[in-house]
mmCIF file of C-alpha atoms and ligand atoms in Angstrom:
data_model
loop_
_atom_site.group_PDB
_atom_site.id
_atom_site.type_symbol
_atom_site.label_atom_id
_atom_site.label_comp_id
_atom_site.label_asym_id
_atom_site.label_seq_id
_atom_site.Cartn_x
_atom_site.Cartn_y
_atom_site.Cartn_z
ATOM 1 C CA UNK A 27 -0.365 2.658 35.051
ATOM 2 C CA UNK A 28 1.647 1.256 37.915
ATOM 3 C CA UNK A 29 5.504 1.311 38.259
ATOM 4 C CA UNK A 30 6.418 -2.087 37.004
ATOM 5 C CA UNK A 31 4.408 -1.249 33.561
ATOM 6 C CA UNK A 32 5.328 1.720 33.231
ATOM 7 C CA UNK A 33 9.014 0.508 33.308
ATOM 8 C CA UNK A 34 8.366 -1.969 31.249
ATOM 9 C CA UNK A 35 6.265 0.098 28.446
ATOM 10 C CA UNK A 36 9.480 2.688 28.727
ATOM 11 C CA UNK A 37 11.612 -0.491 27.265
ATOM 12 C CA UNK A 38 9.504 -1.975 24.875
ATOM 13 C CA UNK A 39 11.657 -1.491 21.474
ATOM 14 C CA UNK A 40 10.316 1.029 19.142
ATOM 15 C CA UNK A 41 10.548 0.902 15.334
ATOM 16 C CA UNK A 42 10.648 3.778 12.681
ATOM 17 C CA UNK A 43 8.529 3.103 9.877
ATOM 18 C CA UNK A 44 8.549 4.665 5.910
ATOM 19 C CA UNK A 45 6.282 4.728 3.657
ATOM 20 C CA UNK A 46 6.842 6.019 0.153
ATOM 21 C CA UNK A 47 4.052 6.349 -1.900
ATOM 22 C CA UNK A 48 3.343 7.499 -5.608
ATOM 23 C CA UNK A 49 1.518 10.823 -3.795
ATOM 24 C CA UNK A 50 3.045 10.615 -0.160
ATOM 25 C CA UNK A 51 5.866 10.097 2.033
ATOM 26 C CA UNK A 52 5.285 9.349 5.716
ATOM 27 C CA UNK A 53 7.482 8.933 8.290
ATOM 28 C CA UNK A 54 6.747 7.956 12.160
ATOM 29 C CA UNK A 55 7.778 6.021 14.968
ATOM 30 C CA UNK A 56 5.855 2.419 15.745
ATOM 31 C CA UNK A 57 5.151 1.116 18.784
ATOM 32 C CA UNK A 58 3.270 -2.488 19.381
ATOM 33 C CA UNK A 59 1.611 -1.958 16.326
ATOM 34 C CA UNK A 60 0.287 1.913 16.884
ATOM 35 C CA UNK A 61 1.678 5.021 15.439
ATOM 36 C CA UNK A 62 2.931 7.517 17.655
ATOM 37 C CA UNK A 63 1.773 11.437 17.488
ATOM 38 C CA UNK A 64 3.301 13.382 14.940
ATOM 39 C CA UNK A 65 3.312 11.608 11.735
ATOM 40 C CA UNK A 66 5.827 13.189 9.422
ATOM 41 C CA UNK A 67 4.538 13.668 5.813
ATOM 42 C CA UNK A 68 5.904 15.240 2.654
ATOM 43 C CA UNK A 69 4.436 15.321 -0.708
ATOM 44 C CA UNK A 70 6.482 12.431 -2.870
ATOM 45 C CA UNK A 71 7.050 15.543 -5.570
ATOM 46 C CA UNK A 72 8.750 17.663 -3.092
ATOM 47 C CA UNK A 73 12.015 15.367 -3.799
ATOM 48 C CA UNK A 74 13.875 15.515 -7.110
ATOM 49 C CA UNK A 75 17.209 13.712 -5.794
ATOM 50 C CA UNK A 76 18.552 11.205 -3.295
ATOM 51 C CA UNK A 77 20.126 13.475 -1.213
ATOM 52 C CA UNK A 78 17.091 15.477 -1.134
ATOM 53 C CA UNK A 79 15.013 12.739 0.420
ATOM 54 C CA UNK A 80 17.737 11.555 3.052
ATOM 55 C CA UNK A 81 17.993 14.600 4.110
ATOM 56 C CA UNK A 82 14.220 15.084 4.807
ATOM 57 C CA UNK A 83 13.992 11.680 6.098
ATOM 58 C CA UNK A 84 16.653 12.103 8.876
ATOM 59 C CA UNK A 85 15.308 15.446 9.650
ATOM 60 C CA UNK A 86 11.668 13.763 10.022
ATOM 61 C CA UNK A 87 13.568 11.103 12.070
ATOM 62 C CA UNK A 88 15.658 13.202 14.859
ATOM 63 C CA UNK A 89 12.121 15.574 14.977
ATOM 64 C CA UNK A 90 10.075 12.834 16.025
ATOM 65 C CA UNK A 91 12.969 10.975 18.578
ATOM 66 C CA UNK A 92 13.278 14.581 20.232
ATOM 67 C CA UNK A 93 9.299 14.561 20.215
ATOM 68 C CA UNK A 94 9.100 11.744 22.144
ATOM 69 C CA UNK A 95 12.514 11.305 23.991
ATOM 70 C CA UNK A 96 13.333 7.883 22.434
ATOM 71 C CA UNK A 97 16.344 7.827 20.354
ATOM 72 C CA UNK A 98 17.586 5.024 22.743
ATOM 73 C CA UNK A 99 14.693 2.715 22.232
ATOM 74 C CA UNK A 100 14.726 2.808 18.483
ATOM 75 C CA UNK A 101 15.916 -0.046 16.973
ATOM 76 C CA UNK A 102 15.122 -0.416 13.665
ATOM 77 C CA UNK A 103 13.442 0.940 10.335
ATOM 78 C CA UNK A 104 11.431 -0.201 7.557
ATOM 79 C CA UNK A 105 10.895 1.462 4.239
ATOM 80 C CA UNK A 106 8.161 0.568 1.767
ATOM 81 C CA UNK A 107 9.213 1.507 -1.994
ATOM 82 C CA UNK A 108 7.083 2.071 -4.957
ATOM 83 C CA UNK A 109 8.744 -0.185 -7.629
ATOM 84 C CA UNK A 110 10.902 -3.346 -8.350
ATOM 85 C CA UNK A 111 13.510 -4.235 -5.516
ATOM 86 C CA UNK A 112 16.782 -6.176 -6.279
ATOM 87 C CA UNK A 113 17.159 -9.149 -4.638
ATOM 88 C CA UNK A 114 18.945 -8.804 -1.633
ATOM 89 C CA UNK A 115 16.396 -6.080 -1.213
ATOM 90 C CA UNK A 116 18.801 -3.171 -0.811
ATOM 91 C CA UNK A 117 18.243 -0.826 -3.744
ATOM 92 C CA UNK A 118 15.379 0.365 -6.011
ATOM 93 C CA UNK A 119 15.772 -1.332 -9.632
ATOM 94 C CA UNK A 120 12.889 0.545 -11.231
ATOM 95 C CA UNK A 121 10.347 3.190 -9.818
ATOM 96 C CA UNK A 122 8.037 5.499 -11.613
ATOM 97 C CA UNK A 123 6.994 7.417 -9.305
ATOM 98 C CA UNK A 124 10.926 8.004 -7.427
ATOM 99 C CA UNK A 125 13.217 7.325 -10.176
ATOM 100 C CA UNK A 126 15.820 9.545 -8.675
ATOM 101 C CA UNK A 127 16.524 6.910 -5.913
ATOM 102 C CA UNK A 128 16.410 4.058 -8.916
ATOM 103 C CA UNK A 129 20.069 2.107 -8.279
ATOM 104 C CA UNK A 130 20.998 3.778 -4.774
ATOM 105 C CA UNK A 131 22.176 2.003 -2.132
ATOM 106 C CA UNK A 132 19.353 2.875 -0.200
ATOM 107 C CA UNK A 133 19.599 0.061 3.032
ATOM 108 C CA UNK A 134 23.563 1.454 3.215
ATOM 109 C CA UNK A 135 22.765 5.024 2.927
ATOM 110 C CA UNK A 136 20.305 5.503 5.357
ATOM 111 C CA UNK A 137 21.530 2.867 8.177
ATOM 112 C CA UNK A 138 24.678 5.218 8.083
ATOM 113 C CA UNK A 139 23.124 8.411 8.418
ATOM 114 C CA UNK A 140 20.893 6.680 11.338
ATOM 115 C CA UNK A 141 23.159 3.980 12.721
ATOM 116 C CA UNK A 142 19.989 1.528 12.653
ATOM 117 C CA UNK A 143 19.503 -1.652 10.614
ATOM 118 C CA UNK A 144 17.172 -0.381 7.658
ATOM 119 C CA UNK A 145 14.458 -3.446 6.136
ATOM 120 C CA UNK A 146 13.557 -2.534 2.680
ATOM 121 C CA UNK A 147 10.775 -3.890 1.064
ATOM 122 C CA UNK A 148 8.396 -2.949 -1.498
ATOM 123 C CA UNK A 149 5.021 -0.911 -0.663
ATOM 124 C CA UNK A 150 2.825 -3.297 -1.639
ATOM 125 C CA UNK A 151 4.857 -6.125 1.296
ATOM 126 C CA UNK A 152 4.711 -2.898 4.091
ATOM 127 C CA UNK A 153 1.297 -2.037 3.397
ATOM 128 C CA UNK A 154 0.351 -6.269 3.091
ATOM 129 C CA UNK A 155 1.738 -6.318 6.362
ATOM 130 C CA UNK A 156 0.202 -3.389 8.303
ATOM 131 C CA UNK A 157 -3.680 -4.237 7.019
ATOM 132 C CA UNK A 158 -2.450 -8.189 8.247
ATOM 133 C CA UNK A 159 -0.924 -7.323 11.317
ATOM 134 C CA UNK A 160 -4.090 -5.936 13.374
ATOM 135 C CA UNK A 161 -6.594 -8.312 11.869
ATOM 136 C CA UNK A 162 -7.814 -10.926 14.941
ATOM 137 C CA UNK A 163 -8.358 -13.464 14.272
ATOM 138 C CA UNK A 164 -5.675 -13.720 11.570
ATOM 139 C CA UNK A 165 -6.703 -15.564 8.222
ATOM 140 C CA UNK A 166 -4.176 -18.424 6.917
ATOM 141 C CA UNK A 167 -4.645 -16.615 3.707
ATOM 142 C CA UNK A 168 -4.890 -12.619 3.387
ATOM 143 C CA UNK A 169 -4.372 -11.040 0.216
ATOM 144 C CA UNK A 170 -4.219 -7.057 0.062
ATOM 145 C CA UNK A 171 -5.415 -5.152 -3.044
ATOM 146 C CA UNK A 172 -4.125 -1.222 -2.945
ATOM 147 C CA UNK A 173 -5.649 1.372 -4.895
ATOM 148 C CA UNK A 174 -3.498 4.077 -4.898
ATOM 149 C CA UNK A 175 -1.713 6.075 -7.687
ATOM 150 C CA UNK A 176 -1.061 2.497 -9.106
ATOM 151 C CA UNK A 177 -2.043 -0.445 -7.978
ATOM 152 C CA UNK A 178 -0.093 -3.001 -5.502
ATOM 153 C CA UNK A 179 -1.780 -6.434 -4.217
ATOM 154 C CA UNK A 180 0.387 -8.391 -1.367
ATOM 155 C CA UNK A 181 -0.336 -11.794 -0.047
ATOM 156 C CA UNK A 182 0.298 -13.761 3.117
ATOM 157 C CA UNK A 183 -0.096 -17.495 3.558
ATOM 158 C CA UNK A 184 0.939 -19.031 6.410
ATOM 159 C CA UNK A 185 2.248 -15.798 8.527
ATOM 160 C CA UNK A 186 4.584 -15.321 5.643
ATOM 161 C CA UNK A 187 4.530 -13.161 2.850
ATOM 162 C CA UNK A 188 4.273 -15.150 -0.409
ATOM 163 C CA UNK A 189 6.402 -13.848 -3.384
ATOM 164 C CA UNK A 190 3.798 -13.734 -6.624
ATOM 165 C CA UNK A 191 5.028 -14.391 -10.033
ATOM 166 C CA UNK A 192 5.460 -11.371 -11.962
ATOM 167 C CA UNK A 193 7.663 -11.722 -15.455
ATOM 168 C CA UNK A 194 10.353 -8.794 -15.429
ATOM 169 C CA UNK A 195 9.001 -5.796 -14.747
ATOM 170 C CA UNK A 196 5.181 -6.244 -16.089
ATOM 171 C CA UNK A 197 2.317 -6.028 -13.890
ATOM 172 C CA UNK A 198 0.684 -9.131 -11.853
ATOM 173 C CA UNK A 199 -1.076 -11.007 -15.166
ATOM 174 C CA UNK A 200 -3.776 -11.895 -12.556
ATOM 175 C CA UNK A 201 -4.583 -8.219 -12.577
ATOM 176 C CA UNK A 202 -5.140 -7.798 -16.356
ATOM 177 C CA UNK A 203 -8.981 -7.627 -16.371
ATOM 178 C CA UNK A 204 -9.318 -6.232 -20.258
ATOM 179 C CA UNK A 205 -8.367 -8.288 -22.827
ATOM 180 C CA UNK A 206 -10.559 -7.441 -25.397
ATOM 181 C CA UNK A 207 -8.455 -5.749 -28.763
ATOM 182 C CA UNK A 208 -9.269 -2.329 -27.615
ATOM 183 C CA UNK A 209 -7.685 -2.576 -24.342
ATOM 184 C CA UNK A 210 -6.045 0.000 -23.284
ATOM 185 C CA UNK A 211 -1.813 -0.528 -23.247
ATOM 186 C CA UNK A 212 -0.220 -0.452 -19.889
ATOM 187 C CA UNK A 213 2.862 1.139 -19.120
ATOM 188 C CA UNK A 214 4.126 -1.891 -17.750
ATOM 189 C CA UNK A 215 4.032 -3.605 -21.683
ATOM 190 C CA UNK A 216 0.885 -5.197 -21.310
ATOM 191 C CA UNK A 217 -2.300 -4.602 -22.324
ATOM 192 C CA UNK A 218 -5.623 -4.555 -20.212
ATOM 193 C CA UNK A 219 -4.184 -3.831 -16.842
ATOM 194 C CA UNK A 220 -6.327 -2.811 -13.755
ATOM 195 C CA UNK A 221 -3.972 -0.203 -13.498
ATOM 196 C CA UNK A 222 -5.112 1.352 -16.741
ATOM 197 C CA UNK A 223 -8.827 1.291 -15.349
ATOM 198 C CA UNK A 224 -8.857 1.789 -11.200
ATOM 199 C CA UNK A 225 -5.336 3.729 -10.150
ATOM 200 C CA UNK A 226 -4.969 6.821 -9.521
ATOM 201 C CA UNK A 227 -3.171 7.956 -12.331
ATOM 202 C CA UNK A 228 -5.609 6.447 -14.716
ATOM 203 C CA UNK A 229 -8.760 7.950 -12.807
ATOM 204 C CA UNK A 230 -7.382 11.300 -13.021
ATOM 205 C CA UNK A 231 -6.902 11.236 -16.549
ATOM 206 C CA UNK A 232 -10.767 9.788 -16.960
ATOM 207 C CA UNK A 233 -11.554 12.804 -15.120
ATOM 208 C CA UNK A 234 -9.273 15.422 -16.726
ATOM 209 C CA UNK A 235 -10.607 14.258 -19.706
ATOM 210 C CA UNK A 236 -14.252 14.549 -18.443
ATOM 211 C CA UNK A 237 -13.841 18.537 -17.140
ATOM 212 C CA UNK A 238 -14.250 17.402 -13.574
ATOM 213 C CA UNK A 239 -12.483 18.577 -10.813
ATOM 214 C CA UNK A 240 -8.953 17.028 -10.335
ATOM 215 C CA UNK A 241 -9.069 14.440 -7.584
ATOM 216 C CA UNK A 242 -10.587 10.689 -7.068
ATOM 217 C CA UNK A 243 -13.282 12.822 -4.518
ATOM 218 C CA UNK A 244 -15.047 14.836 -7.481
ATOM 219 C CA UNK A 245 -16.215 10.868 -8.601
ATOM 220 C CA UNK A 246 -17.517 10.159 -5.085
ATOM 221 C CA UNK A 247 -19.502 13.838 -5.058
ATOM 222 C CA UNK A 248 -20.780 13.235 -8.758
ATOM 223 C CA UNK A 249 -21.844 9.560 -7.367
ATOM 224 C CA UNK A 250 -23.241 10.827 -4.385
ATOM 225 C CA UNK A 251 -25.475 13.632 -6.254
ATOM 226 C CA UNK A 252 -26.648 10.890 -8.910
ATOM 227 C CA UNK A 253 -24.462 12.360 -12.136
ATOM 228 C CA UNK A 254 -25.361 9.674 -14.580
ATOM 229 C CA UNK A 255 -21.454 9.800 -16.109
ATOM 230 C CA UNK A 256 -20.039 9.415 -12.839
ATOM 231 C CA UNK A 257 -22.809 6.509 -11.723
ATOM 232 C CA UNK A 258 -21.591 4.753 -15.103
ATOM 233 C CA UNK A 259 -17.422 4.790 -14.288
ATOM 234 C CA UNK A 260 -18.604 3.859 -10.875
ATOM 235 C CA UNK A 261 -20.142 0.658 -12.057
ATOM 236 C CA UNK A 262 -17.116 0.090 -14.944
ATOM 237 C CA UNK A 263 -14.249 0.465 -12.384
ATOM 238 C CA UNK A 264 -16.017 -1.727 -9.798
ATOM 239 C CA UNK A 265 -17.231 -4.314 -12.541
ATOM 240 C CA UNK A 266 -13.251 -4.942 -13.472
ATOM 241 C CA UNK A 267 -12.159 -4.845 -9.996
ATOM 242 C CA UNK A 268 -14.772 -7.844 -9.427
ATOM 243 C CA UNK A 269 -12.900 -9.847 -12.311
ATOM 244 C CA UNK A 270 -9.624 -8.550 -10.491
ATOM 245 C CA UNK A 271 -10.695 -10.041 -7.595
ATOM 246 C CA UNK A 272 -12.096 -13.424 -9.241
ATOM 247 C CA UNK A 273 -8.804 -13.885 -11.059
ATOM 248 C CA UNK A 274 -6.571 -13.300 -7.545
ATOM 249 C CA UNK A 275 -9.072 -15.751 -5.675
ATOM 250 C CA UNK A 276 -8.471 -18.539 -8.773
ATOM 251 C CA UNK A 277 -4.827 -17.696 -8.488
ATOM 252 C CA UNK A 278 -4.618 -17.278 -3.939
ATOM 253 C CA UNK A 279 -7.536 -19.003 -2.319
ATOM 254 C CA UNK A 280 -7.597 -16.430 0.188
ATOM 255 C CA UNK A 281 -10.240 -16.228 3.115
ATOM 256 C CA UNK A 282 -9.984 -12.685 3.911
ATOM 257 C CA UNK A 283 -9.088 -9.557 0.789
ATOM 258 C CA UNK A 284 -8.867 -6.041 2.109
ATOM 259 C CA UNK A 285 -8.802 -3.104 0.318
ATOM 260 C CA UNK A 286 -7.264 0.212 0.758
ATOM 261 C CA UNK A 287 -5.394 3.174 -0.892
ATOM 262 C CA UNK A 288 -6.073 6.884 -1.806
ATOM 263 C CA UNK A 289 -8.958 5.828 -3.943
ATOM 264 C CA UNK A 290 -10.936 3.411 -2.269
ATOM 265 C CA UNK A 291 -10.240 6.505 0.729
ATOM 266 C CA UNK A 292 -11.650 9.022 -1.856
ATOM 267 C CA UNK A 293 -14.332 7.076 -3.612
ATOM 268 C CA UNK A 294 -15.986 4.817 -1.032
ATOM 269 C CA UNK A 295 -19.058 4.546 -3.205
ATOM 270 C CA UNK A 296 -17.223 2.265 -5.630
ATOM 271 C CA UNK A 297 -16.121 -0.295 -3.426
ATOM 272 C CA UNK A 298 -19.346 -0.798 -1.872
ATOM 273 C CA UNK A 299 -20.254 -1.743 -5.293
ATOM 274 C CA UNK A 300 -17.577 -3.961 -5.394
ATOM 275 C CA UNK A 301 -18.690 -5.374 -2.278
ATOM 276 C CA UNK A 302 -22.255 -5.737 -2.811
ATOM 277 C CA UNK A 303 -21.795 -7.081 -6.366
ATOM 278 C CA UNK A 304 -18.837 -9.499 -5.737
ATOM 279 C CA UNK A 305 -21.041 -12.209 -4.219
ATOM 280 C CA UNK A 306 -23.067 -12.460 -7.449
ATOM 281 C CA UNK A 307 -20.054 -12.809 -9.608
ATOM 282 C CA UNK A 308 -18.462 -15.498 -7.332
ATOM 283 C CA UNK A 309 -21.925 -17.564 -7.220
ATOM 284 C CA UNK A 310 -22.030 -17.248 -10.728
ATOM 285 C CA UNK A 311 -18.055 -18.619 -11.326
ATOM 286 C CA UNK A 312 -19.054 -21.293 -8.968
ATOM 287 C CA UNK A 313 -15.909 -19.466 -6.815
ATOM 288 C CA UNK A 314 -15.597 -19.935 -2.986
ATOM 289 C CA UNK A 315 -16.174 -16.542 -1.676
ATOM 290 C CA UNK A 316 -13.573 -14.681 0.474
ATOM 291 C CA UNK A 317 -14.474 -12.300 3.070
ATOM 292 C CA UNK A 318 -13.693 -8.638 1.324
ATOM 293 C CA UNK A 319 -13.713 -5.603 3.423
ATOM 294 C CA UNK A 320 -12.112 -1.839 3.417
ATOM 295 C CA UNK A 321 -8.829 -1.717 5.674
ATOM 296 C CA UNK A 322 -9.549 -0.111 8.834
ATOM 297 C CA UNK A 323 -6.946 3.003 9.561
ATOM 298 C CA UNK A 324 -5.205 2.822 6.393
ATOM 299 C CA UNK A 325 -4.040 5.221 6.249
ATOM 300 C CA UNK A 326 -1.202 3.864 8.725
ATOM 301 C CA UNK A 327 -1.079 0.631 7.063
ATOM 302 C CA UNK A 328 2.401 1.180 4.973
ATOM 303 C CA UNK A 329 4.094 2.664 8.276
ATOM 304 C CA UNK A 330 2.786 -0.006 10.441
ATOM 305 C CA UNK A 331 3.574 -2.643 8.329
ATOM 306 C CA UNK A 332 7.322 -1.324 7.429
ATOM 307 C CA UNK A 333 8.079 -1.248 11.119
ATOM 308 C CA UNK A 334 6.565 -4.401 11.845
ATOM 309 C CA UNK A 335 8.800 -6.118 9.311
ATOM 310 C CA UNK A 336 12.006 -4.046 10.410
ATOM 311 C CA UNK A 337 11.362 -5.734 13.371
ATOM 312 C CA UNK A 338 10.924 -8.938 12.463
ATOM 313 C CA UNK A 339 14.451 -9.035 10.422
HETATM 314 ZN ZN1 ZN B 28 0.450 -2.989 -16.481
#
């Protein structure tokens, strides 16, 4: 690298990113869309109040700007939330998985313990945003379907992110796949969500129920060795993410879907069923078909994408 690069690579604004899951937190510095070493990381359970959490955060945050000698050239942070924002987009309205920072004023808080602008937005927009962000050629539509301990789906149209319809607090109604009488009732009010079939949370209690080992990997290893049970849940979950899908491409148009989270991570098996059977269902619905693939690095998506918008504010 000569001089005049290096000078200007040593200027080039940097952006801290958050990511708060329903499993993880991650914390780490962003630059031109890649994450620098030392990704900070704390269970999401570790934290049982606000104070708890800022004070890990702006540890996490003064650990890596020592690592890498670039307090000065931090300007900004994003934080993706798991829940409802208000609309300013300062505090938390509702969370399950961190109700203790429900109603703080979580922008305020943290831009004085940092002195930086903070962006908040939810997970679902940060982690949108990071799959989006190092696709090339980018699509005028993109939708993002997450598959983590619940479910988030973000979309962008036109380089922008486009707000869907949701009624209060209930779940996307494009993403109720079940709506048979025995479907199963969603925490969210309704009935027949994906959530209660392909998160997470729902998964584990499938397999708790089923004497399996605890995590969304046990299903991938019981695929993998041809376990009949686990070959049948396979082929449920990816049947009513199909109809997730169909409903979100009635609803979005999209030319591109990816997918990502902790359980299309964990059970990869499943979503190359969804993406080998997809194209049947859309030829059948007479439905244009998107492209669908897995998000590459996704694990970085909701840190990438946070910073990216913190930037862009
Ligand atoms: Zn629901």
């Amino acid at each position: 690298m000569n001089q005049r690069h290096s000078t200007e690579a040593a200027q080039r604004p940097l952006a801290i990113g958050i990511d708060v899951g329903g499993t993880h937190i991650r914390v780490s510095i962003v630059e031109n869309l890649c994450v620098l070493d030392g990704l900070r990381q704390s269970p999401t359970s570790a934290f049982s109040s606000a104070s708890q959490f800022f004070d890990w955060l702006s540890d996490s945050i003064n650990q890596l700007c020592d690592l890498h000698k670039c307090r000065s050239r931090v300007t900004s942070i994003g934080m993706g939330l798991p829940g409802v924002l208000d609309e300013p987009k300062e505090r938390l309205l509702r969370s399950i998985n961190v109700p203790y920072l429900e109603g703080v004023a979580l922008s305020d808080d943290l831009s004085r313990k940092t002195n930086l602008p903070v962006t908040l937005m939810t997970d679902a927009e940060a982690a949108t945003w990071g799959a989006y962000a190092n696709l090339s050629p980018k699509p005028d539509r993109f939708v993002h379907l997450r598959f983590g301990t619940g479910i988030a789906c973000g979309c962008i149209r036109d380089s922008k992110i486009k707000p869907l319809i949701r009624i209060g607090q209930e779940h996307l109604r494009m993403l109720v796949v079940d709506e048979t009488a025995s479907a199963k009732p969603c925490a969210c009010g309704l009935r027949g969500c994906l959530e209660t079939i392909a998160s997470g949370k729902a998964l584990l209690h499938v397999i708790q129920a089923h004497g399996l080992t605890l995590n969304v990997a046990a299903l991938q290893e019981g695929y993998v060795r041809g376990d009949a049970w686990c070959q049948k849940l396979c082929a449920e979950v990816a049947s009513s993410i199909i109809c997730a899908i169909s409903s979100v491409c009635r609803e979005l148009q999209p030319d591109e879907i990816s997918i990502g989270g902790g359980v299309a991570k964990h059970w990869p098996a499943m979503i190359d069923v969804v993406l080998r059977d997809a194209e049947k269902t859309f030829t059948d619905n007479k439905l244009p078909m998107p492209r669908i693939m897995k998000t590459p690095a996704d694990d970085e998506s909701g840190v990438i994408g946070a910073a990216y918008l913190s930037l862009q504010a």
